[in-house]
Amino acid sequence: MLQAILPLLGMPLPGAGAGVDDRAAGESVLPPAGLPLLRWQWHEVEAPYLVALWILVASLAKIVFHLSRKVTSVVPESCLLILLGLVLGGIVLAVAKKAEYQLEPGTFFLFLLPPIVLDSGYFMPSRLFFDNLGAILTYAVVGTLWNSFTTGAALWGLQQAGLMAPTVQAGLLDFLLFGSLISAVDPVAVLAVFEEVHVNETLFIIVFGESLLNDAVTVVLYKVYNSFVEMGSVNVQAIDYVKGVASLFVVSLGGAAVGLVFAFLLALTTRFTKRVRIIEPLLVFLLAYAAYLTAEMASLSAILAVTMCGVGCKKYVEANISHKSRTAVKYTMKTLASCAETVIFMLLGISAVDSSKWAWDTGLVLGTLFFILLFRALGVVLQTWALNQFRLVPLDKIDQVVMSYGGLRGAVAFALVILLDKTKVPAKDYFVATTIVVVFFTVIVQGLTIKPLVKWLKVKRSDHHKPTLNQELHEHTFDHILAAVEDVVGHHGYHYWRDRWEQFDKKYLSQLLMRRSAYRIRDQIWDVYYKLNIRDAISFVDQGGHVLSSAGLTLPSMPNRNSAAETSVTNLLRESGSGACLDLQVIDTVRSGKDREDAIMHHLLSGGLYKPRRRYKASCSRHFISEDAQARQDKEVFQQNMKRRLESFKSTKHNVCLSKSKLRLRKAGRKKDGSADKETPNGKPHRASNLPDTAAVILAVESEEESDSSETEKEDDEGIVFVARATNEVFQEHKVPGHGSMEVCPSPRIIPPSPTCAEKELPWKSGQGDLAVYVSSETTKIVPVDMQTGWNQSISSLESLASPPCAQAALRAAHPLTCAPPRGDELRDPLAALVTPSPEPHTGFTFTPSLAKAGRSRSESSADIPEQQELQPLMAPEDRGCLSPGTANARWLIQFNRAGRL
Amino acid sequence: MGSRASTLLRDEELEEIKKETGFSHSQITRLYSRFTSLDKGENGTLRKIDNHLPWWQMFTCWISREDFQRIPELAINPLGDRIINAFFPEGEDQVNFRGFMRTLAHFRPIEDNEKSKDVNGPEPLNSRSNKLHFAFRLYDLDKDDKISRDELLQVLRMMVGVNISDEQLGSIADRTIQEADQDGDSAISFTEFVKVLEKVDVEQKMSIRFLH
């Protein structure tokens, strides 16, 4: 396949290439007449060039198919690819007058198959897989044996009955050989079709697991029969049969063992890649491929080896490698697998047009088709009946129909049949033709009809829902309960052994294979929590990258703030404010008109300055902003989710005091301060030690840095923790200006003007759309993790200065404006109350949602705005209307201007 | 063992248990022998208890918490103690075979013929909601039909490793409650509990196969 040229694509190239080749050949004879200006070296690049072109064609074809959603929703991609292959093959045949580009078994087994199997093994839902291992193994081993024997024998019977042309010269052994290769369900085909069908997970894992694990059986049967055929049936002795049976165990267990050994090595290696993160993805692929090749070398089941390698290593590898490597592994694996799959199907189509290999016999073809369908169905029914005696959840009839019908044959069968030796198997051509027909029939006809069938039978579909913490937690509880009940009953069933294995894994394997830091935070519940948060954080960052980077600008000023131990309230004010915002200067400078100009300049500058920092993030967010309605919808969903979540944060932290009386309110406020204070000593050293990493992770730009003390993963956690606790800080921050304005701070009024003036400009200027803005306020919340030390210091000193917020309630009453919707009212109130002492800040609160819209500019504009922004998401959930940005913005602007006039 | 068990187990009682729990005859006998073998406490196997009980229950087998705790695997189960507690009726520290079976019946898989069976009759012990309720009770220590943050935190602490700080646990608990909480009371009620698990195949995940 690699050698020859694809005329269609190669057309422009070979034309040029051929001419140049001649010239090059001529030149080689003569001494070169001077330095050639240009030299064509087609032959030197031919092979890799063609491979690249092939993959390109396949990918382009994929793109074209997916241009129309209608087509791909009805016709599986694999069908389209096979058809495309047929067309391309036809063109090749017409142009070159001979069939080129076959699916070469060598290429297929060494290069195309491994990525697909690795991908499926690595991303195999292992829990589900092991839960159903019994069924999978039964179908894979017993089912495949049954299929191959019965199909082979029935075909032989058909021939004996004289229903085949006499030219089909084949004995029983030949038919059994053919039966062995045609009976195995093909992982590539199954995956391609079932991934689009979305049947329920159990059904999927059974069919798919079977297709992966039956490889061992297929390989053994194929090899055994092949050698029998080559030896000649008369020379086969009893001992050979025994050997054949023994080799089944050797090949399968050996393959699995090779896979597990490499999985172990892989896990162990990734444990030590802390300083060379960049090669982590490579290691995964190299060792998995090594497992495949090793098994292939020892003529063990290579598919089984690489599957086991993927299944076995995943847990440890995922824990060891960095987050980025994980993404890289995931994408590379998916890319490779889908490339390989595409190429396989296309080549299958192309190979089919090579009529020189064909020898048609209607009896054989129809007989094979009939028998594989019949015996598959029969086998499934029989095995399911037996399995259902033991299964907790029996497989019902509909499942059985889908399983029987989902037994697709594919490229493995084709590659195996091509590998047959024509001199030993005289009927090879007939077998090739039959295999092609069977593969095409199963992939195209069954692939096309399985979706309507599944719909029609109302097969339980899988619902792809995101994992929730509750589910994870409760399912863990279930597991523990079941294990305990099995202990009580004294019956050592599946749960007992799973429990044992988990204990063993926790005690020894994980200790050995996971790096210490990863092991420490290793827990599934925590994992889910972590993933949920990471997902949210990533969307924050993606959508609001600029605010993030602007906050990043404040980092250099960090040390100052930490060292500052002034007692002046103004300073403290500034410090606490600057914790969330880079614009601390504004507070001070706004006093004079010139300073105000400076402030504006500062905003302009910071607007320009942070660009280099955000680099790709910025471009990312641009894309996001300019996206279409689809993206907007996604965003809305996302916002809703966030709101709901944050709302409950608020309800846990704030609500307590809201609905209660004044007294309670004050008390709650105090309590919170107290608790925050208490937390400070605990949290401070911990967090302080991790500061560099925290920054690195949160500003995803630099996350590759790692301090020796801890790992990125862990730091991500820190960031998350902060998010959860943010309310504390928020609360305090808000208290600060409040008190300051009331009792201590001589000039509280200086705070508001600065936002105003900045706001006047910026909301218009930054017509960034509403998308980034909402999120950006979130990001500010995340960022200042590393400023907490500063905060904590200032806050604790403030505690001594500030008195309890006694005037809150009164002020709340004095500001009915504050709360527009009554529902939001009670939730916002305490917050508003805390700030209300100075009337101006509260304007910000009035329009929390709208504030979110304008939040980006605000965050740069003043110190107290970010505080509000931090609050804002807490309050925003109330106002669903905020999603209509225009109105909210306008409202906000008006209000704000009014405040400015004040 | 089996024969001894079956002789100790009166037919009347067996029938009643069968009706109540849905276990088959052989399953009950098997479990009975397990039950008696669990009871190796010093406080005696056969005890005379309540005179109001039918005569066959007067001399019956009771097992105590210590008997359960003697099961080695249960000792390392993070939720072991709570699960043991679930076997005991409120305020008692002994359980007889009847109670034992009643608890175990929660974990009996739902069979096909049971799915469609009479809707009006009493809900079988192994129904989805009973299974869920069993799990729910493990969390809900104070029996107020709500999982509060503290209760959740306790369970979390048992289930996750020591390596996770209290702070982190707290945030997990918070988020878990947020996810489930619908009425805003910062606790998970049983309805909310059922709701969050509605997509989970509880019938399968809370069932074990009892040997026939």
CSV table of C-alpha atoms in Angstrom, one decimal, chain A residues 509-877:
chain,number,residue,atom,x,y,z
A,509,LEU,CA,0.4,-1.5,44.4
A,510,SER,CA,-0.6,2.1,44.6
A,511,GLN,CA,2.2,2.7,47.1
A,512,LEU,CA,4.6,1.3,44.6
A,513,LEU,CA,3.3,2.7,41.4
A,514,MET,CA,2.1,6.1,42.3
A,515,ARG,CA,4.3,8.9,43.2
A,516,ARG,CA,3.8,9.9,46.8
A,517,SER,CA,2.0,13.1,46.2
A,518,ALA,CA,-0.4,11.5,43.8
A,519,TYR,CA,-1.0,8.7,46.1
A,520,ARG,CA,-1.7,11.0,48.9
A,521,ILE,CA,-4.6,12.7,47.2
A,522,ARG,CA,-5.7,9.6,45.6
A,523,ASP,CA,-9.3,9.0,46.3
A,524,GLN,CA,-12.2,8.5,43.9
A,525,ILE,CA,-14.6,10.8,45.6
A,526,TRP,CA,-11.9,13.4,45.8
A,527,ASP,CA,-11.2,12.7,42.2
A,528,VAL,CA,-14.6,13.4,41.0
A,529,TYR,CA,-14.7,16.5,43.1
A,530,TYR,CA,-11.4,17.5,41.6
A,531,LYS,CA,-12.5,16.8,38.1
A,532,LEU,CA,-15.7,18.7,38.4
A,533,ASN,CA,-13.8,21.7,39.7
A,534,ILE,CA,-11.1,21.4,37.1
A,535,ARG,CA,-13.8,21.3,34.4
A,536,ASP,CA,-15.4,24.4,35.8
A,537,ALA,CA,-12.1,26.1,36.2
A,538,ILE,CA,-11.0,25.4,32.7
A,539,SER,CA,-14.2,26.8,31.3
A,540,PHE,CA,-13.6,29.9,33.5
A,541,VAL,CA,-10.2,30.3,32.2
A,542,ASP,CA,-11.2,29.6,28.6
A,543,GLN,CA,-13.9,32.1,28.7
A,544,GLY,CA,-12.4,34.8,30.8
A,545,GLY,CA,-8.7,34.5,30.3
A,546,HIS,CA,-8.0,38.2,30.3
A,547,VAL,CA,-9.2,39.0,33.7
A,548,LEU,CA,-7.1,36.1,34.9
A,549,SER,CA,-4.0,37.5,33.4
A,550,SER,CA,-4.8,41.0,34.6
A,551,ALA,CA,-4.9,39.6,38.1
A,552,GLY,CA,-1.7,37.9,37.3
A,553,LEU,CA,-0.2,41.3,37.0
A,554,THR,CA,-0.7,41.9,40.7
A,555,LEU,CA,1.6,39.1,41.5
A,556,PRO,CA,4.8,41.1,41.6
A,557,SER,CA,3.3,43.3,44.2
A,558,MET,CA,2.6,40.4,46.4
A,559,PRO,CA,5.8,40.4,48.5
A,560,ASN,CA,5.1,44.0,49.5
A,561,ARG,CA,1.8,43.2,50.7
A,562,ASN,CA,2.9,40.3,52.6
A,563,SER,CA,5.6,42.3,54.4
A,564,ALA,CA,3.4,45.3,55.1
A,565,ALA,CA,2.4,45.4,58.7
A,566,GLU,CA,1.0,48.9,58.9
A,567,THR,CA,-1.7,49.5,61.2
A,568,SER,CA,-3.2,52.4,59.3
A,569,VAL,CA,-6.6,51.5,58.2
A,570,THR,CA,-6.1,53.1,54.8
A,571,ASN,CA,-3.2,50.9,54.2
A,572,LEU,CA,-5.0,47.9,55.4
A,573,LEU,CA,-7.9,48.8,53.3
A,574,ARG,CA,-5.8,49.0,50.4
A,575,GLU,CA,-4.1,45.7,51.1
A,576,SER,CA,-7.3,43.8,51.6
A,577,GLY,CA,-8.6,45.4,48.5
A,578,SER,CA,-5.6,44.7,46.4
A,579,GLY,CA,-5.8,41.1,47.3
A,580,ALA,CA,-8.4,40.8,44.7
A,581,CYS,CA,-7.4,43.5,42.3
A,582,LEU,CA,-4.4,45.0,40.8
A,583,ASP,CA,-5.6,48.4,40.9
A,584,LEU,CA,-4.7,49.3,44.4
A,585,GLN,CA,-3.1,52.5,43.3
A,586,VAL,CA,-6.4,53.8,42.2
A,587,ILE,CA,-7.7,54.1,45.7
A,588,ASP,CA,-4.9,56.4,46.7
A,589,THR,CA,-4.4,58.3,43.5
A,590,VAL,CA,-7.9,59.2,42.8
A,591,ARG,CA,-7.8,62.1,45.2
A,592,SER,CA,-6.5,64.6,42.7
A,593,GLY,CA,-7.6,65.2,39.1
A,594,LYS,CA,-4.2,64.4,37.8
A,595,ASP,CA,-4.2,61.2,39.7
A,596,ARG,CA,-7.5,60.4,38.2
A,597,GLU,CA,-5.9,60.8,34.8
A,598,ASP,CA,-3.2,58.6,35.9
A,599,ALA,CA,-5.8,56.1,36.9
A,600,ILE,CA,-7.3,56.2,33.5
A,601,MET,CA,-3.9,55.8,32.0
A,602,HIS,CA,-3.3,53.0,34.3
A,603,HIS,CA,-6.3,51.2,33.0
A,604,LEU,CA,-5.4,51.8,29.5
A,605,LEU,CA,-1.9,50.5,30.2
A,606,SER,CA,-3.0,47.5,32.1
A,607,GLY,CA,-5.4,46.8,29.3
A,608,GLY,CA,-2.5,46.8,27.0
A,609,LEU,CA,0.1,45.4,29.3
A,610,TYR,CA,-1.5,42.1,30.2
A,611,LYS,CA,-1.7,41.0,26.6
A,612,PRO,CA,1.6,39.2,26.5
A,613,ARG,CA,0.7,37.4,29.6
A,614,ARG,CA,-2.5,35.9,28.4
A,615,ARG,CA,-1.1,34.9,25.0
A,616,TYR,CA,-3.1,32.0,23.8
A,617,LYS,CA,-5.6,32.4,26.5
A,618,ALA,CA,-6.6,35.6,25.0
A,619,SER,CA,-7.0,34.3,21.6
A,620,CYS,CA,-8.9,31.5,23.1
A,621,SER,CA,-11.3,33.7,24.8
A,622,ARG,CA,-11.7,35.7,21.6
A,623,HIS,CA,-12.8,32.7,19.8
A,624,PHE,CA,-15.2,31.9,22.5
A,625,ILE,CA,-16.7,35.3,22.4
A,626,SER,CA,-17.2,35.3,18.7
A,627,GLU,CA,-18.9,32.0,18.8
A,628,ASP,CA,-22.3,31.4,17.5
A,629,ALA,CA,-25.6,30.7,19.1
A,630,GLN,CA,-24.6,27.2,20.0
A,631,ALA,CA,-21.7,28.4,22.1
A,632,ARG,CA,-23.9,31.0,23.7
A,633,GLN,CA,-26.4,28.3,24.6
A,634,ASP,CA,-23.7,26.2,26.1
A,635,LYS,CA,-22.5,29.1,28.0
A,636,GLU,CA,-25.9,29.8,29.4
A,637,VAL,CA,-26.2,26.3,30.6
A,638,PHE,CA,-22.9,26.6,32.2
A,639,GLN,CA,-23.8,29.8,33.8
A,640,GLN,CA,-27.0,28.4,35.1
A,641,ASN,CA,-25.0,25.6,36.6
A,642,MET,CA,-22.6,27.9,38.2
A,643,LYS,CA,-25.2,30.0,39.6
A,644,ARG,CA,-27.0,27.2,41.2
A,645,ARG,CA,-23.9,26.0,42.7
A,646,LEU,CA,-22.8,29.3,43.9
A,647,GLU,CA,-26.2,30.0,45.2
A,648,SER,CA,-25.9,27.1,47.5
A,649,PHE,CA,-22.5,28.2,48.6
A,650,LYS,CA,-24.1,31.4,49.6
A,651,SER,CA,-26.9,29.6,51.2
A,652,THR,CA,-24.5,27.6,53.3
A,653,LYS,CA,-22.4,30.5,54.2
A,654,HIS,CA,-24.7,33.5,54.2
A,655,ASN,CA,-28.2,32.4,54.1
A,656,VAL,CA,-27.9,31.4,57.7
A,657,CYS,CA,-28.0,34.9,58.8
A,658,LEU,CA,-30.2,36.3,56.1
A,659,SER,CA,-33.5,35.1,57.0
A,660,LYS,CA,-33.0,35.6,60.6
A,661,SER,CA,-33.4,38.7,62.7
A,662,LYS,CA,-30.9,41.5,63.2
A,663,LEU,CA,-29.3,40.0,66.1
A,664,ARG,CA,-28.8,36.7,64.4
A,665,LEU,CA,-27.4,38.5,61.5
A,666,ARG,CA,-24.8,40.2,63.5
A,667,LYS,CA,-24.0,37.1,65.3
A,668,ALA,CA,-23.6,35.2,62.2
A,669,GLY,CA,-21.4,37.8,60.8
A,670,ARG,CA,-19.2,37.5,63.9
A,671,LYS,CA,-19.2,33.9,63.8
A,672,LYS,CA,-18.0,33.8,60.3
A,673,ASP,CA,-15.2,36.1,61.2
A,674,GLY,CA,-14.4,34.0,64.0
A,675,SER,CA,-14.3,30.9,62.0
A,676,ALA,CA,-12.3,32.5,59.3
A,677,ASP,CA,-9.9,33.6,61.9
A,678,LYS,CA,-9.7,30.2,63.3
A,679,GLU,CA,-9.0,28.9,59.9
A,680,THR,CA,-6.2,31.3,59.3
A,681,PRO,CA,-3.6,29.6,61.4
A,682,ASN,CA,-4.4,26.3,59.9
A,683,GLY,CA,-4.7,27.4,56.4
A,684,LYS,CA,-1.9,29.8,56.3
A,685,PRO,CA,1.2,27.8,56.5
A,686,HIS,CA,-0.2,25.2,54.4
A,687,ARG,CA,-1.1,27.4,51.6
A,688,ALA,CA,1.9,29.6,52.0
A,689,SER,CA,4.2,26.7,51.4
A,690,ASN,CA,2.4,26.0,48.2
A,691,LEU,CA,2.2,29.5,46.9
A,692,PRO,CA,4.3,29.2,43.8
A,693,ASP,CA,2.5,26.2,42.6
A,694,THR,CA,-0.8,27.7,43.2
A,695,ALA,CA,0.0,30.5,41.1
A,696,ALA,CA,1.4,28.2,38.5
A,697,VAL,CA,-1.7,26.2,38.3
A,698,ILE,CA,-4.2,28.8,38.4
A,699,LEU,CA,-2.6,30.9,35.8
A,700,ALA,CA,-2.6,27.9,33.5
A,701,VAL,CA,0.0,29.7,31.5
A,702,GLU,CA,2.8,28.7,33.8
A,703,SER,CA,1.5,25.5,35.1
A,704,GLU,CA,4.4,23.5,33.9
A,705,GLU,CA,6.5,24.9,36.7
A,706,GLU,CA,6.5,22.8,39.8
A,707,SER,CA,8.1,23.3,43.1
A,708,ASP,CA,9.7,20.3,44.6
A,709,SER,CA,7.5,20.3,47.6
A,710,SER,CA,4.3,19.5,45.8
A,711,GLU,CA,2.8,18.7,42.5
A,712,THR,CA,0.5,20.5,40.2
A,713,GLU,CA,-2.4,18.3,40.8
A,714,LYS,CA,-2.3,19.1,44.4
A,715,GLU,CA,-2.1,22.7,43.8
A,716,ASP,CA,-5.1,22.6,41.6
A,717,ASP,CA,-6.8,21.3,44.7
A,718,GLU,CA,-5.7,24.3,46.6
A,719,GLY,CA,-7.2,26.6,44.1
A,720,ILE,CA,-10.4,24.7,44.3
A,721,VAL,CA,-10.4,24.8,48.0
A,722,PHE,CA,-10.1,28.5,47.7
A,723,VAL,CA,-13.0,28.8,45.5
A,724,ALA,CA,-15.1,27.0,48.1
A,725,ARG,CA,-13.9,29.2,50.8
A,726,ALA,CA,-14.0,32.4,48.9
A,727,THR,CA,-17.0,33.5,50.7
A,728,ASN,CA,-15.1,33.9,53.8
A,729,GLU,CA,-12.7,36.3,52.3
A,730,VAL,CA,-15.5,38.1,50.6
A,731,PHE,CA,-17.3,38.6,53.7
A,732,GLN,CA,-14.4,40.0,55.5
A,733,GLU,CA,-13.4,42.2,52.6
A,734,HIS,CA,-16.8,43.7,52.7
A,735,LYS,CA,-16.7,44.3,56.2
A,736,VAL,CA,-13.5,46.2,55.8
A,737,PRO,CA,-14.7,49.1,53.8
A,738,GLY,CA,-17.9,49.1,55.7
A,739,HIS,CA,-16.2,49.6,59.0
A,740,GLY,CA,-13.7,51.8,57.6
A,741,SER,CA,-16.2,54.2,56.3
A,742,MET,CA,-18.2,54.2,59.4
A,743,GLU,CA,-15.7,54.4,62.2
A,744,VAL,CA,-12.1,54.5,61.3
A,745,CYS,CA,-11.4,55.4,57.8
A,746,PRO,CA,-11.2,59.1,57.4
A,747,SER,CA,-12.1,59.2,53.7
A,748,PRO,CA,-14.2,56.3,52.7
A,749,ARG,CA,-15.7,58.2,49.9
A,750,ILE,CA,-12.6,58.1,47.9
A,751,ILE,CA,-13.3,54.6,47.0
A,752,PRO,CA,-16.3,54.9,44.9
A,753,PRO,CA,-15.3,57.6,42.5
A,754,SER,CA,-12.6,55.6,41.0
A,755,PRO,CA,-14.8,52.8,39.8
A,756,THR,CA,-17.1,55.4,38.5
A,757,CYS,CA,-14.7,57.2,36.4
A,758,ALA,CA,-13.2,54.0,35.2
A,759,GLU,CA,-16.5,52.5,34.6
A,760,LYS,CA,-17.7,55.4,32.6
A,761,GLU,CA,-15.1,54.7,30.0
A,762,LEU,CA,-14.6,51.0,30.2
A,763,PRO,CA,-18.0,49.5,29.9
A,764,TRP,CA,-18.4,51.0,26.5
A,765,LYS,CA,-14.9,50.6,25.5
A,766,SER,CA,-14.7,47.0,26.3
A,767,GLY,CA,-17.7,45.8,24.3
A,768,GLN,CA,-16.4,42.4,24.9
A,769,GLY,CA,-19.8,40.9,25.1
A,770,ASP,CA,-21.3,39.5,28.1
A,771,LEU,CA,-19.7,36.1,27.9
A,772,ALA,CA,-16.3,36.6,29.2
A,773,VAL,CA,-17.4,39.0,31.8
A,774,TYR,CA,-19.5,36.9,34.0
A,775,VAL,CA,-16.9,34.3,34.2
A,776,SER,CA,-14.2,36.8,34.6
A,777,SER,CA,-15.5,37.8,37.9
A,778,GLU,CA,-15.2,34.2,38.9
A,779,THR,CA,-11.7,34.1,37.8
A,780,THR,CA,-10.7,37.0,40.0
A,781,LYS,CA,-12.1,34.9,42.7
A,782,ILE,CA,-9.9,32.1,41.9
A,783,VAL,CA,-6.8,33.9,41.3
A,784,PRO,CA,-5.9,35.6,44.5
A,785,VAL,CA,-5.2,32.4,46.3
A,786,ASP,CA,-1.6,33.3,46.7
A,787,MET,CA,-2.6,36.6,48.2
A,788,GLN,CA,-4.3,35.0,51.1
A,789,THR,CA,-1.4,35.4,53.3
A,790,GLY,CA,-1.6,39.1,52.8
A,791,TRP,CA,-5.2,39.0,53.5
A,792,ASN,CA,-5.0,36.9,56.5
A,793,GLN,CA,-2.5,39.3,58.0
A,794,SER,CA,-4.4,42.4,57.2
A,795,ILE,CA,-7.7,40.8,58.2
A,796,SER,CA,-6.4,39.7,61.5
A,797,SER,CA,-5.1,43.1,62.3
A,798,LEU,CA,-8.3,44.6,61.0
A,799,GLU,CA,-10.2,42.4,63.4
A,800,SER,CA,-8.7,44.3,66.2
A,801,LEU,CA,-9.6,47.6,64.7
A,802,ALA,CA,-13.0,47.0,63.3
A,803,SER,CA,-16.1,46.7,65.4
A,804,PRO,CA,-19.0,44.4,64.6
A,805,PRO,CA,-21.2,45.6,61.9
A,806,CYS,CA,-23.8,47.0,64.0
A,807,ALA,CA,-25.3,49.4,61.6
A,808,GLN,CA,-25.9,46.9,59.0
A,809,ALA,CA,-29.5,46.2,59.5
A,810,ALA,CA,-30.4,49.9,59.9
A,811,LEU,CA,-28.6,50.6,56.7
A,812,ARG,CA,-30.2,47.9,55.0
A,813,ALA,CA,-33.5,49.4,55.8
A,814,ALA,CA,-32.3,52.7,54.6
A,815,HIS,CA,-31.5,51.4,51.2
A,816,PRO,CA,-34.5,49.8,49.8
A,817,LEU,CA,-33.0,50.5,46.4
A,818,THR,CA,-30.4,47.9,47.0
A,819,CYS,CA,-32.5,45.0,46.3
A,820,ALA,CA,-34.5,45.0,43.2
A,821,PRO,CA,-36.2,41.6,43.1
A,822,PRO,CA,-37.7,40.5,46.3
A,823,ARG,CA,-36.4,37.0,45.9
A,824,GLY,CA,-32.9,38.2,45.6
A,825,ASP,CA,-33.5,40.6,48.2
A,826,GLU,CA,-33.0,38.5,51.2
A,827,LEU,CA,-30.1,36.8,49.8
A,828,ARG,CA,-28.2,39.9,48.9
A,829,ASP,CA,-29.1,41.8,51.9
A,830,PRO,CA,-26.5,40.8,54.4
A,831,LEU,CA,-23.8,41.5,51.8
A,832,ALA,CA,-25.3,44.7,50.9
A,833,ALA,CA,-25.8,45.6,54.4
A,834,LEU,CA,-22.2,45.0,55.1
A,835,VAL,CA,-21.2,47.4,52.5
A,836,THR,CA,-24.0,49.9,52.6
A,837,PRO,CA,-22.4,52.2,55.1
A,838,SER,CA,-20.9,54.0,52.2
A,839,PRO,CA,-23.7,54.5,49.8
A,840,GLU,CA,-21.7,54.4,46.7
A,841,PRO,CA,-20.4,50.9,46.8
A,842,HIS,CA,-23.8,49.6,47.1
A,843,THR,CA,-24.7,50.8,43.7
A,844,GLY,CA,-22.5,48.1,42.6
A,845,PHE,CA,-24.6,45.7,44.5
A,846,THR,CA,-27.8,46.8,43.2
A,847,PHE,CA,-27.0,45.3,39.9
A,848,THR,CA,-25.0,42.5,40.7
A,849,PRO,CA,-25.8,40.6,37.6
A,850,SER,CA,-25.2,43.5,35.4
A,851,LEU,CA,-22.1,44.1,37.3
A,852,ALA,CA,-21.0,40.8,36.2
A,853,LYS,CA,-21.4,41.9,32.6
A,854,ALA,CA,-19.2,44.9,33.1
A,855,GLY,CA,-17.1,43.1,35.6
A,856,ARG,CA,-14.1,42.8,33.4
A,857,SER,CA,-13.5,46.4,33.2
A,858,ARG,CA,-14.4,46.9,36.7
A,859,SER,CA,-11.9,44.5,38.0
A,860,GLU,CA,-9.2,46.6,36.6
A,861,SER,CA,-10.7,49.8,37.7
A,862,SER,CA,-10.9,49.8,41.4
A,863,ALA,CA,-10.1,48.0,44.6
A,864,ASP,CA,-13.5,47.5,45.9
A,865,ILE,CA,-15.1,46.5,42.8
A,866,PRO,CA,-13.4,43.2,42.7
A,867,GLU,CA,-14.7,42.6,46.1
A,868,GLN,CA,-18.1,43.1,44.8
A,869,GLN,CA,-17.4,40.9,42.0
A,870,GLU,CA,-16.4,38.2,44.3
A,871,LEU,CA,-19.7,38.6,45.9
A,872,GLN,CA,-21.5,39.0,42.7
A,873,PRO,CA,-21.6,35.4,41.6
A,874,LEU,CA,-23.0,34.6,45.0
A,875,MET,CA,-25.9,36.9,44.3
A,876,ALA,CA,-26.2,36.6,40.6
A,877,PRO,CA,-28.1,33.3,40.8
